[in-house]
Coordinates of C-alpha atoms and ligand atoms in Angstrom, one line a residue:
X1 CA -121.1 -3.8 153.7
X2 CA -122.9 -3.8 150.4
X3 CA -122.1 -7.0 148.3
X4 CA -121.9 -7.7 144.5
X5 CA -123.4 -10.9 142.7
X6 CA -120.9 -12.2 140.5
X7 CA -123.1 -14.1 137.8
X8 CA -122.1 -16.7 135.1
X9 CA -122.4 -15.4 131.6
X10 CA -122.9 -19.0 130.2
X11 CA -126.2 -19.8 132.1
X12 CA -127.0 -16.9 134.7
X13 CA -125.8 -18.8 137.6
X14 CA -124.7 -17.0 140.8
X15 CA -121.0 -17.9 141.5
X16 CA -120.7 -15.7 144.3
X17 CA -120.3 -12.2 146.1
X18 CA -118.0 -10.1 146.4
X19 CA -117.6 -6.6 148.7
X20 CA -118.5 -3.6 147.0
X21 CA -115.7 -1.5 148.6
X22 CA -116.1 2.2 149.3
X23 CA -113.7 4.8 149.2
X24 CA -113.2 4.4 153.2
X25 CA -112.1 0.8 152.7
X26 CA -109.7 1.5 149.4
X27 CA -108.2 4.0 151.7
X28 CA -107.5 1.6 154.4
X29 CA -106.2 -1.2 152.0
X30 CA -103.8 1.6 150.3
X31 CA -102.9 2.9 153.4
X32 CA -101.6 -0.5 154.4
X33 CA -99.7 -0.7 151.2
X34 CA -98.0 2.4 151.5
X35 CA -96.7 1.6 154.9
X36 CA -94.9 -1.3 153.2
X37 CA -93.9 0.3 150.1
X38 CA -90.4 1.9 151.3
X39 CA -89.3 -1.3 152.5
X40 CA -90.1 -3.1 149.2
X41 CA -88.9 -0.5 147.0
X42 CA -85.3 -0.4 149.1
X43 CA -84.7 -4.3 147.8
X44 CA -83.1 -4.7 144.6
X45 CA -84.9 -5.9 141.5
X46 CA -83.2 -9.2 141.7
X47 CA -84.4 -9.4 145.3
X48 CA -87.8 -8.8 144.2
X49 CA -87.4 -11.0 141.3
X50 CA -87.0 -13.7 144.0
X51 CA -90.4 -13.3 145.2
X52 CA -92.1 -13.0 141.8
X53 CA -90.7 -16.2 141.0
X54 CA -91.9 -17.8 143.8
X55 CA -95.3 -16.6 142.7
X56 CA -95.2 -17.7 139.4
X57 CA -94.6 -21.3 141.3
X58 CA -97.5 -20.6 143.0
X59 CA -99.7 -19.6 140.3
X60 CA -98.5 -22.9 138.4
X61 CA -99.4 -25.1 141.2
X62 CA -102.8 -23.6 141.5
X63 CA -103.2 -23.3 137.6
X64 CA -106.3 -25.5 137.0
X65 CA -108.1 -24.1 140.1
X66 CA -107.6 -20.6 139.0
X67 CA -108.2 -21.4 135.3
X68 CA -111.7 -23.1 136.0
X69 CA -113.1 -20.3 138.4
X70 CA -111.9 -18.1 135.5
X71 CA -114.2 -20.0 132.8
X72 CA -117.0 -20.1 135.2
X73 CA -116.9 -15.8 135.4
X74 CA -116.1 -15.3 131.7
X75 CA -117.7 -18.2 130.0
X76 CA -114.7 -18.6 127.7
X77 CA -113.8 -22.1 126.3
X78 CA -111.3 -24.1 128.0
X79 CA -109.0 -23.4 125.0
X80 CA -108.8 -19.3 126.2
X81 CA -109.2 -19.9 129.9
X82 CA -106.5 -22.0 130.2
X83 CA -104.1 -19.8 128.4
X84 CA -104.2 -16.9 130.7
X85 CA -101.9 -18.0 133.9
X86 CA -99.2 -19.7 131.0
X87 CA -99.3 -16.0 129.7
X88 CA -99.0 -14.3 133.1
X89 CA -96.1 -16.9 133.8
X90 CA -94.5 -15.6 130.4
X91 CA -94.6 -12.2 131.8
X92 CA -93.1 -12.7 135.0
X93 CA -90.3 -15.1 133.5
X94 CA -89.4 -12.3 131.2
X95 CA -89.8 -8.8 133.7
X96 CA -88.0 -10.9 136.2
X97 CA -85.1 -11.4 134.2
X98 CA -85.2 -7.9 132.4
X99 CA -85.7 -5.7 135.9
X100 CA -82.2 -6.0 137.4
X101 CA -80.4 -4.9 134.4
X102 CA -82.9 -2.3 133.3
X103 CA -83.4 -0.7 136.8
X104 CA -79.8 -0.6 137.6
X105 CA -78.4 2.6 138.5
X106 CA -76.6 4.5 135.8
X107 CA -73.4 6.6 136.3
X108 CA -73.5 8.7 132.7
X109 CA -70.9 10.0 130.6
X110 CA -69.9 13.4 131.1
X111 CA -70.9 14.4 127.5
X112 CA -69.6 17.8 127.3
X113 CA -67.2 20.2 129.0
X114 CA -69.9 21.9 131.0
X115 CA -70.7 18.7 132.8
X116 CA -67.0 17.5 133.1
X117 CA -66.5 18.6 136.9
X118 CA -69.6 17.0 137.9
X119 CA -71.0 13.0 138.4
X120 CA -74.0 12.4 136.9
X121 CA -76.1 9.3 138.4
X122 CA -79.3 7.9 137.3
X123 CA -81.5 6.4 139.9
X124 CA -84.7 4.8 139.0
X125 CA -87.4 5.5 142.3
X126 CA -90.9 3.7 142.2
X127 CA -94.0 5.2 142.6
X128 CA -94.7 4.3 145.9
X129 CA -98.2 3.1 145.1
X130 CA -99.8 1.8 141.6
X131 CA -103.3 1.1 141.1
X132 CA -104.0 -1.2 138.4
X133 CA -107.4 -1.0 137.3
X134 CA -108.8 -3.8 134.9
X135 CA -112.0 -5.0 132.4
X136 CA -113.6 -8.6 132.3
X137 CA -112.1 -10.0 129.2
X138 CA -108.9 -11.1 130.5
X139 CA -109.3 -10.7 134.0
X140 CA -106.1 -12.5 135.3
X141 CA -103.7 -11.8 132.3
X142 CA -104.5 -7.9 132.2
X143 CA -104.1 -7.7 135.8
X144 CA -100.8 -9.3 135.9
X145 CA -99.3 -7.8 132.9
X146 CA -99.3 -4.5 134.2
X147 CA -99.1 -5.9 138.1
X148 CA -95.8 -7.7 137.6
X149 CA -93.7 -5.0 135.9
X150 CA -95.1 -2.4 138.6
X151 CA -94.2 -5.1 141.6
X152 CA -90.6 -5.7 140.0
X153 CA -90.1 -1.6 139.6
X154 CA -90.5 -1.8 143.2
X155 CA -94.1 -0.1 143.2
X156 CA -96.5 -1.8 145.8
X157 CA -99.7 -2.7 144.0
X158 CA -103.2 -2.7 144.4
X159 CA -105.6 -4.1 141.6
X160 CA -109.4 -3.1 140.9
X161 CA -110.6 -6.1 138.6
X162 CA -113.8 -5.7 136.8
X163 CA -117.0 -6.1 138.8
X164 CA -118.3 -8.9 136.4
X165 CA -115.2 -10.9 137.1
X166 CA -113.4 -10.1 140.4
X167 CA -113.1 -14.1 141.6
X168 CA -110.2 -14.9 139.7
X169 CA -108.0 -12.1 140.8
X170 CA -109.0 -12.1 144.1
X171 CA -108.1 -15.7 144.5
X172 CA -104.5 -14.9 142.4
X173 CA -103.9 -12.2 144.8
X174 CA -104.5 -14.3 148.1
X175 CA -101.4 -16.4 146.6
X176 CA -99.0 -13.4 147.3
X177 CA -99.9 -13.7 151.0
X178 CA -99.4 -17.5 151.0
X179 CA -96.1 -17.4 149.6
X180 CA -95.2 -15.3 152.5
X181 CA -94.2 -12.2 150.5
X182 CA -94.1 -8.8 151.8
X183 CA -97.5 -6.8 151.9
X184 CA -97.2 -4.9 148.6
X185 CA -99.8 -6.5 146.4
X186 CA -103.5 -6.5 147.2
X187 CA -106.8 -6.5 145.4
X188 CA -110.0 -4.4 146.4
X189 CA -113.4 -5.4 144.4
X190 CA -116.2 -3.3 143.5
X191 CA -117.7 -1.2 140.8
X192 CA -117.2 2.0 139.3
X193 CA -116.9 4.0 142.2
X194 CA -114.3 1.7 143.8
X195 CA -112.2 2.0 141.0
X196 CA -112.5 5.8 141.0
X197 CA -111.5 5.8 144.6
X198 CA -108.8 3.9 144.1
X199 CA -107.7 6.9 141.3
X200 CA -107.9 9.2 144.2
X201 CA -105.4 7.3 146.6
X202 CA -102.7 6.0 144.5
X203 CA -99.6 7.8 142.8
X204 CA -100.0 5.8 139.4
X205 CA -102.9 4.5 137.7
X206 CA -102.8 1.9 134.9
X207 CA -105.8 1.4 133.6
X208 CA -107.3 -0.8 131.1
X209 CA -110.8 -0.6 129.3
X210 CA -113.0 1.6 128.0
X211 CA -111.9 4.8 126.2
X212 CA -115.1 6.5 127.8
X213 CA -113.7 5.5 131.6
X214 CA -110.4 6.1 130.4
X215 CA -111.0 9.4 129.6
X216 CA -112.7 10.3 133.4
X217 CA -109.7 8.4 134.9
X218 CA -107.2 10.6 132.5
X219 CA -109.0 13.9 133.8
X220 CA -108.5 13.1 137.4
X221 CA -105.3 11.9 137.1
X222 CA -104.8 15.3 135.6
X223 CA -106.4 17.0 138.5
X224 CA -104.3 15.3 141.0
X225 CA -101.2 15.7 138.8
X226 CA -100.1 11.9 139.2
X227 CA -99.2 9.8 135.7
X228 CA -101.5 7.7 134.3
X229 CA -101.4 4.7 131.5
X230 CA -104.6 4.3 129.6
X231 CA -105.2 1.2 127.5
X232 CA -108.1 1.6 125.7
X233 CA -110.3 0.6 122.8
X234 CA -109.5 -0.6 119.4
X235 CA -111.2 -0.9 116.0
X236 CA -108.4 -3.3 114.4
X237 CA -108.0 -4.0 110.7
X238 CA -107.0 -6.7 108.7
X239 CA -105.4 -6.1 105.2
X240 CA -105.6 -9.0 102.4
X241 CA -103.5 -7.8 99.7
X242 CA -103.8 -9.4 96.3
X243 CA -100.6 -12.1 96.6
X244 CA -101.6 -13.1 100.0
X245 CA -102.1 -16.4 101.3
X246 CA -105.8 -16.7 101.4
X247 CA -106.4 -19.7 103.5
X248 CA -103.6 -18.3 106.4
X249 CA -105.3 -15.1 105.7
X250 CA -108.8 -16.6 106.1
X251 CA -108.3 -18.6 109.1
X252 CA -106.1 -15.3 110.9
X253 CA -109.4 -13.2 110.4
X254 CA -111.5 -15.8 111.5
X255 CA -109.8 -16.5 114.6
X256 CA -108.9 -12.9 114.9
X257 CA -112.5 -11.8 114.7
X258 CA -114.1 -14.8 116.9
X259 CA -111.5 -15.7 119.6
X260 CA -113.0 -14.6 123.0
X261 CA -116.6 -14.2 121.3
X262 CA -114.6 -11.1 119.7
X263 CA -114.2 -9.6 123.3
X264 CA -110.3 -8.2 122.8
X265 CA -109.1 -4.9 122.6
X266 CA -107.1 -6.3 119.3
X267 CA -110.0 -8.5 117.9
X268 CA -110.0 -8.1 114.2
X269 CA -112.9 -5.8 114.0
X270 CA -112.8 -4.8 110.2
X271 CA -111.3 -6.7 106.9
X272 CA -110.1 -4.9 103.8
X273 CA -109.8 -7.5 101.1
X274 CA -108.4 -7.0 97.2
X275 CA -110.6 -7.0 94.6
X276 CA -109.0 -10.1 93.3
X277 CA -108.9 -12.1 96.1
X278 CA -112.3 -11.0 98.0
X279 CA -114.8 -13.5 96.7
X280 CA -112.1 -16.6 97.6
X281 CA -111.7 -14.6 100.8
X282 CA -115.3 -14.2 101.8
X283 CA -116.2 -17.9 100.9
X284 CA -113.3 -19.1 103.2
X285 CA -114.4 -17.1 106.2
X286 CA -117.8 -17.7 106.0
X287 CA -117.3 -21.5 105.8
X288 CA -114.8 -21.3 108.6
X289 CA -117.1 -19.0 110.7
X290 CA -119.9 -21.4 110.6
X291 CA -118.1 -24.3 111.5
X292 CA -117.4 -22.6 115.1
X293 CA -119.1 -24.6 117.7
X294 CA -120.6 -21.8 119.7
X295 CA -121.8 -23.1 123.2
X296 CA -120.7 -23.5 126.8
X297 CA -117.8 -25.4 127.7
X298 CA -116.1 -27.4 130.3
X299 CA -112.7 -28.5 130.2
X300 CA -113.0 -31.1 127.2
X301 CA -112.7 -28.4 124.3
X302 CA -116.0 -28.9 123.1
X303 CA -117.0 -25.1 122.3
X304 CA -115.1 -22.5 119.9
X305 CA -117.1 -19.3 121.0
X306 CA -118.6 -18.8 124.5
X307 CA -121.0 -16.4 125.8
X308 CA -120.6 -12.6 125.3
X309 CA -119.6 -11.3 129.2
X310 CA -122.7 -9.3 129.6
X311 CA -126.1 -8.8 127.7
X312 CA -125.8 -5.2 127.3
X313 CA -122.6 -6.5 125.3
X314 CA -124.7 -8.3 123.7
X315 CA -126.9 -5.6 122.4
X316 CA -124.4 -3.5 121.1
X317 CA -123.4 -6.6 118.6
X318 CA -127.2 -7.1 117.5
X319 CA -127.4 -3.3 116.8
X320 CA -124.4 -2.9 114.8
X321 CA -125.7 -6.0 112.6
X322 CA -129.2 -5.0 112.2
X323 CA -127.8 -1.3 111.5
X324 CA -125.6 -2.5 108.8
X325 CA -128.2 -4.8 107.4
X326 CA -130.9 -2.5 107.2
X327 CA -128.6 -0.2 105.4
X328 CA -127.8 -2.9 102.7
X329 CA -125.1 -5.2 104.2
X330 CA -125.7 -8.9 103.7
X331 CA -124.9 -11.5 106.5
X332 CA -123.3 -14.6 104.7
X333 CA -123.0 -16.5 108.1
X334 CA -124.6 -15.7 111.5
X335 CA -126.7 -12.6 112.0
X336 CA -130.2 -12.0 114.0
X337 CA -131.8 -14.8 111.3
X338 CA -129.4 -17.6 112.6
X339 CA -130.4 -19.7 115.2
X340 CA -129.8 -18.1 118.5
X341 CA -128.2 -20.7 121.1
X342 CA -128.9 -18.0 123.9
X343 CA -130.0 -19.2 127.4
X344 CA -130.3 -16.1 128.8
X345 CA -129.4 -13.3 125.7
X346 CA -125.5 -13.5 126.1
X347 CA -124.5 -15.7 123.0
X348 CA -124.2 -13.9 119.5
X349 CA -123.7 -16.1 116.4
X350 CA -120.2 -15.6 114.8
X351 CA -121.3 -13.5 112.0
X352 CA -119.7 -12.2 108.5
X353 CA -120.8 -9.1 107.1
X354 CA -120.5 -8.2 103.3
X355 CA -121.5 -4.8 101.3
X356 CA -120.3 -2.7 104.3
X357 CA -119.3 0.7 104.1
X358 CA -117.5 3.3 106.3
X359 CA -120.8 5.0 107.0
X360 CA -122.0 1.8 109.4
X361 CA -121.4 1.7 112.8
X362 CA -119.8 -1.8 112.5
X363 CA -117.1 -0.2 110.5
X364 CA -116.5 2.6 112.4
X365 CA -117.6 1.8 116.4
X366 CA -115.8 -1.0 118.6
X367 CA -117.7 -4.1 118.3
X368 CA -116.2 -6.1 121.1
X369 CA -118.4 -9.2 119.7
X370 CA -118.0 -12.2 117.3
X371 CA -118.4 -9.9 114.0
X372 CA -116.5 -9.9 111.2
X373 CA -117.4 -6.9 108.5
X374 CA -115.3 -7.3 104.9
X375 CA -114.9 -4.5 102.5
X376 CA -113.5 -4.4 99.0
X377 CA -110.9 -2.9 98.1
X378 CA -109.1 -1.9 94.6
X379 CA -105.5 -0.7 95.6
X380 CA -103.3 -0.7 99.0
X381 CA -103.7 3.1 98.8
X382 CA -107.2 2.7 99.4
X383 CA -107.0 0.0 102.0
X384 CA -104.4 2.4 104.1
X385 CA -106.8 5.4 103.8
X386 CA -109.4 3.5 105.0
X387 CA -107.7 1.7 107.9
X388 CA -106.6 4.9 109.0
X389 CA -109.8 6.6 108.7
X390 CA -110.5 5.8 112.5
X391 CA -110.6 7.3 115.9
X392 CA -108.8 4.5 117.5
X393 CA -105.2 3.3 116.5
X394 CA -104.2 0.1 118.6
X395 CA -103.0 -2.7 116.1
X396 CA -103.7 -3.8 112.7
X397 CA -102.8 -7.0 110.6
X398 CA -101.2 -7.2 106.6
X399 CA -101.5 -9.9 104.6
X400 CA -99.1 -10.5 101.7
X401 CA -96.5 -12.4 99.8
X402 CA -94.0 -9.4 99.8
X403 CA -92.3 -8.9 103.2
X404 CA -91.1 -5.4 101.8
X405 CA -94.2 -4.4 100.7
X406 CA -95.6 -5.6 104.0
X407 CA -93.1 -3.6 105.7
X408 CA -94.0 -0.4 103.9
X409 CA -97.5 -0.7 104.4
X410 CA -97.0 -1.0 108.0
X411 CA -95.2 1.9 108.2
X412 CA -97.9 3.7 106.9
X413 CA -100.8 2.5 109.2
X414 CA -101.5 4.6 112.3
X415 CA -101.4 1.7 115.1
X416 CA -99.5 0.8 117.7
X417 CA -98.7 -2.4 116.5
X418 CA -98.8 -4.3 112.8
X419 CA -98.8 -8.1 112.6
X420 CA -97.6 -8.9 109.0
X421 CA -99.1 -12.5 108.0
X422 CA -100.2 -13.1 111.3
X423 CA -102.5 -12.0 114.1
X424 CA -102.2 -11.5 117.6
X425 CA -98.8 -12.0 117.4
X426 CA -97.7 -8.7 118.9
X427 CA -99.5 -10.0 122.4
X428 CA -96.8 -12.4 123.0
X429 CA -93.5 -10.3 122.2
X430 CA -93.1 -9.0 125.8
X431 CA -89.8 -7.3 124.6
X432 CA -91.4 -5.4 121.9
X433 CA -92.5 -1.9 123.1
X434 CA -95.8 -0.5 121.6
X435 CA -98.2 2.4 121.9
X436 CA -101.8 2.7 120.7
X437 CA -102.5 5.9 119.4
X438 CA -105.2 8.1 119.1
X439 CA -108.4 6.9 121.0
X440 CA -106.6 3.7 122.0
X441 CA -104.6 4.9 124.8
X442 CA -101.7 6.6 126.3
X443 CA -98.3 5.3 127.4
X444 CA -96.1 2.2 126.4
X445 CA -96.6 -1.7 127.0
X446 CA -94.0 -4.1 127.0
X447 CA -90.2 -3.9 127.0
X448 CA -87.9 -2.0 129.4
X449 CA -90.7 0.9 129.0
X450 CA -93.1 -1.2 131.1
X451 CA -90.7 -1.5 134.2
X452 CA -89.4 2.2 134.0
X453 CA -93.0 3.9 133.5
X454 CA -93.4 3.1 137.1
X455 CA -90.8 4.8 138.0
X456 CA -89.2 8.5 137.9
X457 CA -85.9 8.8 137.1
X458 CA -84.0 10.8 139.7
X459 CA -80.8 12.7 138.8
X460 CA -78.5 12.6 141.6
X461 CA -75.1 15.0 140.7
X462 CA -72.0 15.4 142.6
X463 CA -69.2 18.1 142.3
X464 CA -66.0 16.2 141.5
X465 CA -64.1 19.2 142.5
X466 CA -64.8 21.5 145.3
X467 CA -63.4 25.4 144.8
X468 CA -64.4 27.7 147.2
X469 CA -67.2 29.0 144.7
X470 CA -68.0 28.6 140.8
X471 CA -67.5 30.9 138.0
X472 CA -71.1 31.2 137.2
X473 CA -71.8 31.8 141.1
X474 CA -72.0 35.3 143.0
X475 CA -70.6 37.9 142.8
X476 CA -71.7 38.5 139.3
X477 CA -68.9 40.9 137.2
X478 CA -68.4 42.1 133.9
X479 CA -65.3 40.4 133.7
X480 CA -66.6 36.8 135.0
X481 CA -69.3 37.1 133.0
X482 CA -67.4 37.7 129.6
X483 CA -65.3 34.9 130.5
X484 CA -68.2 32.4 131.1
X485 CA -69.9 33.3 127.8
X486 CA -66.8 33.3 126.1
X487 CA -66.2 29.5 127.4
X488 CA -69.9 28.8 126.5
X489 CA -69.5 29.8 123.2
X490 CA -65.9 28.2 122.6
X491 CA -67.8 24.9 124.0
X492 CA -71.0 25.3 122.1
X493 CA -70.1 26.7 118.9
X494 CA -69.3 25.0 115.6
X495 CA -66.6 26.4 113.3
X496 CA -63.8 28.9 114.2
X497 CA -65.5 32.0 113.5
X498 CA -68.7 31.0 115.7
X499 CA -66.3 29.7 118.6
X500 CA -64.3 32.8 118.8
X501 CA -66.3 35.9 117.7
X502 CA -69.6 37.2 118.3
Ligands
NAD601 P1 -114.8 0.0 131.2 O1 -113.9 0.9 131.1 O2 -116.5 -0.2 131.5 O3 -114.2 -0.9 132.7 C1 -112.8 -1.4 133.1 C2 -112.7 -1.0 134.4 O4 -112.8 0.2 135.0 C3 -113.8 -1.9 135.4 O5 -113.0 -2.7 136.6 C4 -114.5 -0.9 136.1 O6 -115.1 -1.1 137.2 C5 -113.5 0.4 136.2 N1 -114.3 1.5 136.5 C6 -115.8 1.9 135.6 N2 -115.9 3.2 136.1 C7 -114.7 3.9 136.7 C8 -114.5 5.0 137.1 N3 -115.1 6.4 136.9 N4 -113.2 5.3 137.7 C9 -112.3 4.2 138.1 N5 -112.3 2.9 137.1 C10 -113.7 2.8 137.1 O7 -114.7 -1.6 130.5 P2 -114.9 -2.8 130.3 O8 -116.3 -3.0 129.7 O9 -114.7 -3.6 131.4 O10 -113.7 -3.8 129.2 C11 -114.1 -3.3 127.8 C12 -113.1 -2.5 127.6 O11 -111.9 -2.9 127.8 C13 -113.3 -2.3 125.7 O12 -113.5 -1.2 125.3 C14 -111.9 -2.4 125.6 O13 -111.6 -2.0 124.1 C15 -110.8 -2.6 126.5 N6 -109.8 -3.5 126.5 C16 -108.6 -2.7 125.9 C17 -107.4 -3.4 126.3 C18 -106.1 -2.7 125.9 O14 -105.2 -3.5 126.3 N7 -106.1 -1.9 124.9 C19 -107.6 -4.9 126.3 C20 -108.6 -5.3 127.0 C21 -109.9 -4.5 126.9

């Protein structure tokens, strides 16, 4: 069996090994899940919620050890590493309360004369096995954010975490077994080929990661005719209009760009500041970015920005900064001249760029690093056009004192979520459905949609009265045809003339 080394991004230390599982091993795990799937699906949503709540308690009882493990494999500051379990707990509580109502059988109102002789029952039937494939930036949070509603919907779930950060997910999934829950939740470890094997075996794929891999998964899912949900990349913009609270906007921009070393799908990756407030805003964000403490944290909150997950990721950031600088941009803080605190090439200093334009990679391509390019704009219309000039459409932020103006601007932005005078707030509003557009993905997250997407709606129609035959059945005749047609017109037409005559 081949193994994958898991390396600490802070100092290159070996943290452990996990199996690089083959397609046959994935097949075996999925077969196990499949054999337990129908019994799990037959439980009521409330019964499943009881298991999820028990699992929540287990997570809380093991919170510190899981958060430490997560910190070791991601290099996150403690303030961030210690947030993923509370986030997962919120998701468990929210979906556990929501599921019984949203997944209940529904008897639908008879909407027309044509349906009056039928009873109509809508039943939510879970996909037997759901595959959840996740990236390295929030290994546990993102895995559970999708696995929890899928389990509550009645599906069995196999999670494939990133090969860079598999340890926390593997440890957390063990908890499901420890609480004695039915064997419907498993983790498989490995690199891309293991993920590809998951796509070949499951009945629904929920993927979070790059648009490149998302596209490959969508193609395989299409070939197998199975549904998939894709949560992909972003190039999220922050707009600072002339009447904004500049101090709050600057704090939001710096946190939005630098949190998790900028490795968030919804990181603030470009700012458009109105010319009236541009200088003040740039001065503030530069000062705040300069004050950030870069380095290795333990549990003592001594760092604000950790390393990038891989040295390849650091190279992407460095290349974007160098390209911008070579074409006239200026770094007010950070950039390649800043003291590099790197031990093995994974840290990058928080960097603010000005004098940037839309021909530069840093304004067009996903950065996924601690970089904040700021552009001056003269009008709201110009800002809206620039925000929409992107192949991505995940989320955006608008700062202005005028709430109505903010909502008007928000409705013009082609993105899945807009935060007004806030940043990342949409990540915590679990009841609010959202769906990235363009190359940021396919399908919804949050709210009832997050549960129901793991089910197919099944229609059960019952005849309320049972004559020997129905007027639309055989044998066809001119008289019956004319009566049926006349009745159809009488019911469907509007206005006496159209109801009664041809
Ligand atoms: P990635 O696409 O390289 O990998 C994601 C996962 O896919 C990993 O587990 C990987 O092993 C697996 N994989 C690789 N090849 C595969 C294949 N052929 N078939 C199936 N699975 C395969 O992404 P990454 O580098 O781990 O993460 C960074 C990306 O994730 C960024 O683009 C970021 O924007 C995106 N992201 C999106 C969201 C969101 O909610 N929209 C959240 C976090 C991260």
